Coordinates of C-alpha atoms and ligand atoms in Angstrom, one line a residue:
X1 CA 0.0 0.0 0.0
X2 CA 2.6 2.5 1.2
X3 CA 4.8 1.8 -1.9
X4 CA 1.9 2.4 -4.3
X5 CA 0.7 5.5 -2.5
X6 CA 4.0 7.3 -2.4
X7 CA 4.5 8.0 -6.1
X8 CA 0.8 9.1 -6.2
X9 CA 1.4 11.5 -3.3
X10 CA 4.5 13.0 -5.0
X11 CA 2.7 13.2 -8.2
X12 CA -0.2 14.9 -6.5
X13 CA 2.0 17.5 -4.8
X14 CA 3.9 18.3 -8.0
X15 CA 0.6 18.5 -9.9
X16 CA -0.9 20.9 -7.3
X17 CA 2.2 23.1 -7.4
X18 CA 2.0 23.2 -11.1
X19 CA -1.7 24.0 -11.0
X20 CA -1.1 26.7 -8.5
X21 CA 1.6 28.4 -10.4
X22 CA -0.4 28.2 -13.6
X23 CA -3.4 29.6 -11.8
X24 CA -1.6 32.5 -10.3
X25 CA 0.0 33.3 -13.6
X26 CA -3.3 33.3 -15.5
X27 CA -5.0 35.1 -12.7
X28 CA -2.6 38.0 -12.6
X29 CA -2.6 38.1 -16.3
X30 CA -6.4 37.8 -16.5
X31 CA -6.8 40.9 -14.4
X32 CA -5.9 43.4 -17.0
X33 CA -6.0 43.8 -20.8
X34 CA -3.3 46.4 -20.8
X35 CA -1.0 44.2 -18.9
X36 CA -1.7 41.1 -21.0
X37 CA -1.0 43.1 -24.2
X38 CA 1.7 45.3 -22.8
X39 CA 4.4 44.0 -25.2
X40 CA 2.0 44.2 -28.2
X41 CA 0.1 47.5 -28.5
X42 CA -1.8 50.0 -26.3
X43 CA -5.3 49.1 -25.2
X44 CA -7.6 52.1 -25.1
X45 CA -11.1 53.2 -24.3
X46 CA -13.3 56.2 -25.1
X47 CA -14.3 58.3 -22.1
X48 CA -17.7 59.9 -21.6
X49 CA -18.2 62.9 -19.3
X50 CA -19.1 60.7 -16.4
X51 CA -15.8 58.9 -16.7
X52 CA -13.7 62.1 -17.0
X53 CA -15.4 63.4 -13.8
X54 CA -14.9 60.0 -12.1
X55 CA -18.6 59.9 -11.2
X56 CA -18.9 56.1 -11.2
X57 CA -16.5 54.3 -8.9
X58 CA -17.0 50.9 -10.6
X59 CA -16.3 52.2 -14.1
X60 CA -13.4 54.3 -12.8
X61 CA -11.7 51.2 -11.3
X62 CA -12.2 49.3 -14.5
X63 CA -10.7 52.0 -16.7
X64 CA -7.6 52.3 -14.6
X65 CA -7.2 48.5 -14.3
X66 CA -7.8 47.6 -17.9
X67 CA -6.7 50.5 -20.2
X68 CA -3.6 52.5 -20.9
X69 CA -5.0 54.8 -23.6
X70 CA -7.9 57.2 -23.6
X71 CA -9.9 59.1 -26.3
X72 CA -12.6 61.7 -25.5
X73 CA -15.9 60.3 -26.9
X74 CA -17.4 63.8 -27.5
X75 CA -15.9 66.6 -25.5
X76 CA -13.1 67.6 -27.8
X77 CA -15.4 67.7 -30.9
X78 CA -15.7 71.3 -32.1
X79 CA -19.4 71.7 -31.2
X80 CA -18.4 71.2 -27.5
X81 CA -14.9 72.7 -27.3
X82 CA -15.6 75.7 -29.7
X83 CA -19.3 76.4 -29.4
X84 CA -19.2 80.0 -30.7
X85 CA -16.9 81.9 -33.1
X86 CA -15.0 83.6 -30.3
X87 CA -15.7 81.2 -27.4
X88 CA -14.0 78.1 -26.4
X89 CA -15.0 75.7 -23.7
X90 CA -12.0 73.9 -22.3
X91 CA -13.5 72.8 -19.0
X92 CA -14.0 69.1 -19.7
X93 CA -11.1 68.8 -22.1
X94 CA -8.7 70.1 -19.4
X95 CA -10.1 67.5 -17.0
X96 CA -9.8 64.8 -19.6
X97 CA -6.1 65.6 -20.2
X98 CA -5.5 65.8 -16.5
X99 CA -7.1 62.4 -16.0
X100 CA -4.8 60.9 -18.6
X101 CA -1.7 62.5 -17.2
X102 CA -2.6 61.5 -13.6
X103 CA -3.0 57.9 -14.7
X104 CA 0.0 57.9 -17.1
X105 CA -2.2 57.0 -20.1
X106 CA -1.7 57.6 -23.8
X107 CA -3.9 60.6 -24.6
X108 CA -5.5 60.6 -28.1
X109 CA -7.2 63.7 -29.2
X110 CA -10.5 63.3 -31.2
X111 CA -11.0 65.2 -33.4
X112 CA -9.9 68.5 -35.0
X113 CA -11.6 68.6 -38.4
X114 CA -14.8 66.7 -38.9
X115 CA -18.0 67.5 -40.8
X116 CA -20.2 66.2 -37.9
X117 CA -20.8 67.6 -34.5
X118 CA -19.7 71.1 -35.8
X119 CA -20.9 74.2 -33.9
X120 CA -23.8 75.9 -35.5
X121 CA -21.9 78.9 -36.7
X122 CA -19.7 76.8 -38.9
X123 CA -22.7 75.5 -40.9
X124 CA -23.5 79.1 -41.7
X125 CA -20.1 79.9 -43.2
X126 CA -20.2 80.5 -46.9
X127 CA -16.8 81.7 -48.0
X128 CA -13.5 79.8 -48.3
X129 CA -11.7 82.6 -46.4
X130 CA -14.0 82.4 -43.4
X131 CA -13.8 78.6 -43.3
X132 CA -10.0 78.8 -43.5
X133 CA -10.0 81.3 -40.7
X134 CA -12.1 79.0 -38.6
X135 CA -9.7 76.1 -39.3
X136 CA -6.7 78.1 -38.4
X137 CA -8.1 79.5 -35.2
X138 CA -9.6 76.2 -34.2
X139 CA -6.5 74.0 -34.7
X140 CA -4.1 76.6 -33.4
X141 CA -6.1 77.2 -30.2
X142 CA -7.1 73.6 -29.4
X143 CA -4.0 71.7 -30.5
X144 CA -1.9 74.6 -29.2
X145 CA -3.5 74.5 -25.7
X146 CA -2.6 70.8 -25.2
X147 CA 0.7 70.8 -27.1
X148 CA 3.2 68.6 -25.3
X149 CA 0.4 66.8 -23.5
X150 CA -1.4 64.9 -26.3
X151 CA 0.2 61.8 -27.7
X152 CA -1.9 62.0 -30.9
X153 CA -4.6 63.9 -32.7
X154 CA -7.2 62.6 -35.1
X155 CA -6.5 65.6 -37.3
X156 CA -9.1 64.8 -40.0
X157 CA -12.1 62.5 -39.4
X158 CA -14.2 60.8 -42.1
X159 CA -13.2 62.8 -45.2
X160 CA -14.1 60.0 -47.7
X161 CA -17.1 58.5 -49.3
X162 CA -17.6 54.7 -49.5
X163 CA -16.2 54.6 -53.1
X164 CA -13.0 56.4 -52.0
X165 CA -13.8 59.8 -53.4
X166 CA -13.9 62.9 -51.3
X167 CA -17.0 63.4 -49.1
X168 CA -18.7 66.6 -50.1
X169 CA -18.4 68.1 -46.6
X170 CA -18.5 71.9 -46.0
X171 CA -14.7 71.7 -45.9
X172 CA -14.4 70.0 -49.3
X173 CA -17.1 72.2 -50.9
X174 CA -15.4 75.5 -49.9
X175 CA -11.8 74.6 -49.8
X176 CA -11.4 71.5 -52.1
X177 CA -9.1 68.6 -51.2
X178 CA -6.4 71.1 -50.0
X179 CA -8.2 71.3 -46.7
X180 CA -6.8 68.0 -45.6
X181 CA -3.2 69.2 -46.1
X182 CA -4.1 72.5 -44.5
X183 CA -5.4 70.7 -41.4
X184 CA -2.4 68.5 -41.0
X185 CA 0.1 71.3 -41.5
X186 CA -1.7 73.5 -39.0
X187 CA -1.8 70.6 -36.4
X188 CA 2.0 69.9 -36.9
X189 CA 2.7 73.6 -36.3
X190 CA 0.4 73.8 -33.2
X191 CA 1.7 70.6 -31.6
X192 CA 5.0 69.4 -33.2
X193 CA 5.2 66.4 -30.9
X194 CA 1.8 64.8 -31.3
X195 CA 1.4 62.0 -33.7
X196 CA -1.0 63.0 -36.4
X197 CA -3.6 60.6 -37.7
X198 CA -6.2 60.4 -40.4
X199 CA -9.2 58.6 -39.0
X200 CA -12.2 56.9 -40.8
X201 CA -14.6 54.0 -40.8
X202 CA -14.8 51.3 -43.5
X203 CA -11.3 52.1 -44.7
X204 CA -10.5 48.4 -44.5
X205 CA -12.9 48.0 -47.4
X206 CA -11.1 48.0 -50.8
X207 CA -12.5 51.0 -52.5
X208 CA -12.5 53.4 -49.6
X209 CA -9.0 52.0 -48.6
X210 CA -7.7 52.9 -52.0
X211 CA -9.0 56.4 -51.7
X212 CA -7.4 56.7 -48.2
X213 CA -4.1 55.4 -49.5
X214 CA -4.1 57.9 -52.5
X215 CA -4.9 60.8 -50.0
X216 CA -2.1 59.8 -47.6
X217 CA 0.4 59.4 -50.5
X218 CA -0.5 62.9 -51.7
X219 CA 0.1 64.3 -48.3
X220 CA 3.4 62.6 -48.0
X221 CA 4.5 63.7 -51.4
X222 CA 3.8 67.3 -50.5
X223 CA 6.0 67.1 -47.4
X224 CA 3.1 67.1 -44.9
X225 CA 3.6 65.2 -41.7
X226 CA 1.2 62.3 -41.2
X227 CA 2.1 59.6 -38.7
X228 CA -0.7 57.2 -38.7
X229 CA -4.1 56.0 -39.9
X230 CA -7.0 55.2 -37.6
X231 CA -9.3 52.4 -38.7
X232 CA -12.4 53.1 -36.6
X233 CA -13.7 49.5 -36.5
X234 CA -17.4 49.8 -36.0
X235 CA -18.3 46.4 -37.1
X236 CA -21.1 43.8 -36.9
X237 CA -20.9 40.3 -35.5
X238 CA -22.4 39.3 -38.8
X239 CA -19.7 40.8 -40.9
X240 CA -16.7 38.7 -41.9
X241 CA -14.0 41.1 -42.8
X242 CA -10.8 39.7 -41.4
X243 CA -9.2 39.4 -44.8
X244 CA -10.0 43.1 -45.6
X245 CA -8.6 44.2 -42.2
X246 CA -5.4 42.3 -42.8
X247 CA -5.0 43.7 -46.3
X248 CA -5.6 47.2 -44.9
X249 CA -3.0 46.8 -42.1
X250 CA -0.4 45.7 -44.6
X251 CA -1.2 48.4 -47.2
X252 CA -1.3 51.3 -44.8
X253 CA 1.8 50.1 -43.0
X254 CA 3.6 49.9 -46.3
X255 CA 3.2 53.7 -46.5
X256 CA 5.5 54.0 -43.5
X257 CA 2.8 55.0 -41.1
X258 CA 1.3 53.5 -37.9
X259 CA -2.0 51.7 -37.9
X260 CA -4.4 52.1 -35.0
X261 CA -7.8 50.7 -34.4
X262 CA -9.5 53.7 -32.8
X263 CA -13.2 53.0 -32.2
X264 CA -13.6 49.3 -31.9
X265 CA -17.1 47.7 -31.3
X266 CA -19.2 44.9 -32.7
X267 CA -23.0 45.5 -32.9
X268 CA -24.9 42.3 -32.1
X269 CA -28.2 43.9 -33.3
X270 CA -29.3 44.3 -36.9
X271 CA -28.7 47.6 -38.7
X272 CA -31.5 49.0 -40.9
X273 CA -29.3 48.8 -43.9
X274 CA -28.7 45.0 -43.3
X275 CA -32.4 44.4 -44.1
X276 CA -32.4 44.4 -47.9
X277 CA -35.8 45.3 -49.2
X278 CA -36.8 46.8 -45.8
X279 CA -39.5 49.4 -46.0
X280 CA -37.5 52.6 -45.3
X281 CA -40.6 54.1 -43.7
X282 CA -40.8 51.4 -41.2
X283 CA -40.6 52.6 -37.6
X284 CA -37.5 50.7 -36.5
X285 CA -37.7 52.0 -32.9
X286 CA -41.0 50.3 -32.4
X287 CA -40.0 47.1 -34.1
X288 CA -39.1 44.4 -31.6
X289 CA -37.1 42.5 -34.3
X290 CA -34.6 45.3 -34.2
X291 CA -34.1 45.1 -30.4
X292 CA -34.4 41.3 -29.8
X293 CA -32.1 41.1 -26.7
X294 CA -33.8 43.7 -24.6
X295 CA -33.6 41.6 -21.5
X296 CA -30.4 39.6 -21.9
X297 CA -27.8 38.6 -24.3
X298 CA -28.4 34.9 -25.3
X299 CA -25.4 32.7 -24.7
X300 CA -25.1 31.8 -28.4
X301 CA -24.8 35.4 -29.3
X302 CA -22.3 36.1 -26.5
X303 CA -20.2 33.2 -28.0
X304 CA -20.4 34.6 -31.5
X305 CA -19.2 38.0 -30.2
X306 CA -16.4 36.3 -28.4
X307 CA -15.3 34.4 -31.5
X308 CA -15.3 37.6 -33.5
X309 CA -13.1 39.4 -31.0
X310 CA -10.9 36.3 -30.8
X311 CA -10.3 36.1 -34.5
X312 CA -9.7 39.9 -34.6
X313 CA -7.1 39.8 -31.8
X314 CA -5.4 36.8 -33.4
X315 CA -4.9 39.0 -36.4
X316 CA -3.8 42.0 -34.3
X317 CA -1.2 39.8 -32.6
X318 CA 0.1 38.5 -35.9
X319 CA 0.5 42.1 -37.0
X320 CA 1.5 43.7 -33.7
X321 CA 4.6 45.3 -35.2
X322 CA 2.4 47.4 -37.4
X323 CA -0.3 48.3 -34.8
X324 CA 0.2 51.1 -32.3
X325 CA -3.1 51.0 -30.4
X326 CA -6.5 49.2 -30.2
X327 CA -9.1 51.4 -28.6
X328 CA -12.7 50.2 -27.7
X329 CA -15.4 52.8 -28.3
X330 CA -16.7 52.9 -24.8
X331 CA -16.0 51.4 -21.4
X332 CA -18.9 48.9 -21.0
X333 CA -22.0 47.8 -22.9
X334 CA -24.3 50.3 -21.0
X335 CA -22.1 53.2 -22.1
X336 CA -21.9 52.3 -25.8
X337 CA -23.2 54.7 -28.4
X338 CA -24.7 51.6 -30.1
X339 CA -27.6 51.7 -27.6
X340 CA -28.7 54.9 -29.3
X341 CA -27.4 54.6 -32.9
X342 CA -28.6 54.0 -35.6
X343 CA -31.8 53.4 -33.8
X344 CA -32.6 55.0 -30.4
X345 CA -33.3 53.2 -27.2
X346 CA -32.0 49.7 -27.9
X347 CA -30.0 47.3 -25.7
X348 CA -26.8 46.4 -27.4
X349 CA -23.8 44.4 -26.2
X350 CA -20.8 45.4 -28.4
X351 CA -17.9 45.6 -25.9
X352 CA -15.9 43.3 -23.5
X353 CA -17.6 44.4 -20.3
X354 CA -21.2 44.2 -19.4
X355 CA -23.5 46.8 -17.9
X356 CA -22.2 46.0 -14.4
X357 CA -18.6 46.4 -15.6
X358 CA -18.1 42.6 -15.4
X359 CA -15.9 40.8 -18.0
X360 CA -17.9 39.0 -20.7
X361 CA -17.1 35.8 -22.6
X362 CA -15.6 38.1 -25.2
X363 CA -13.1 39.5 -22.6
X364 CA -12.1 36.0 -21.7
X365 CA -11.6 35.1 -25.3
X366 CA -9.3 38.1 -25.8
X367 CA -7.4 37.3 -22.6
X368 CA -7.1 33.6 -23.4
X369 CA -4.9 34.4 -26.4
X370 CA -2.3 35.7 -24.1
X371 CA -2.6 33.2 -21.2
X372 CA -0.4 30.5 -22.7
X373 CA 2.7 32.7 -23.2
Ligands
XIL1 C1 -20.2 59.1 -31.5 C2 -20.4 59.2 -30.0 O1 -20.0 57.9 -29.5 C3 -21.8 59.5 -29.6 O2 -21.9 59.7 -28.2 C4 -22.2 60.8 -30.4 O3 -23.6 61.0 -30.1 C5 -22.0 60.7 -31.9 O4 -20.6 60.3 -32.1 N1 -17.3 57.9 -35.5 C6 -16.5 58.8 -34.7 C7 -17.0 59.1 -33.3 O5 -15.5 59.3 -35.2 O6 -16.7 60.4 -32.9 C8 -18.5 58.8 -33.2 O7 -18.8 59.0 -31.8 C9 -18.8 57.4 -33.7 C10 -18.5 57.3 -35.1

């Protein structure tokens, strides 16, 4: 008896020690996205006003534990920071920057020139000269104020149409394509140390990607400083675009610039444009088919989301030498803009943390990729 028990006992002790060390490794690693990915790329999140003001202790703890990069979700957009021609409102932006500095986070500015969320006075501008004056004053004042504190700026946001041509925004209509160069040059002058990014959605898709590459090449040829491209990454769990994303990483990186994923989320709900043949006059808000997980996320959908994130992060890790940052567009599911867009008052589940700031299956899937190393 004794002779047969002993080897089992030794084996048991060794096995327990092994399990213990494995557990403590995976536990310490499983606590934090930013720690798990510290040798790969930055892991960011978008902060809303409540996060900047540290109103919610649970979310605040989560942000500090999990993320090492922050982007302001809305408060640096021109309608907030520059509401009137001669009035700036730096209150929240100052607090946002202070939050990042206090917590030693990478601070990404979003965004200097964008056709959306513009102050009302800009929509009224009719001459090229006045618009140019707005751009000069805006970029000099905003990027200048935070010079030396920001790590990067999304200098121009969403300048392209889906076919890769220039979007007919107020900037394009009054100033032509030159406004892009103008914006980057002004930003470089106002803050010579910040990395300057062009940011857009769907630029992983071939036609729009081609337009972005042509635009970036033109900037480079004219001697303008551009350091990176931000692929927003607002995707659906029903889209299968890993190949396009990989092609985009390689093609953008071949231009000698950094690639960041700046606004990552996966909607689990249908979009109106997914429904081919849908009656455009249909009232989507009232249609329960458009909000089918009102009470809870079914396990199968949670798994599908986890698989999407897992495939994506496998690709990110494969290309980590080209990727500077991966930022989620929001802290947790309850905070996500996808509860209100493109249809109001829905219950969406696009991120890694649930409404109680608890890690979801998708979080575990992303962490799992690093647990074996
Ligand atoms: C969104 C915010 O998340 C919302 O709160 C706001 O109402 C609208 O804008 N592309 C961008 C982001 O570059 O600034 C947008 O953020 C989402 C799409």
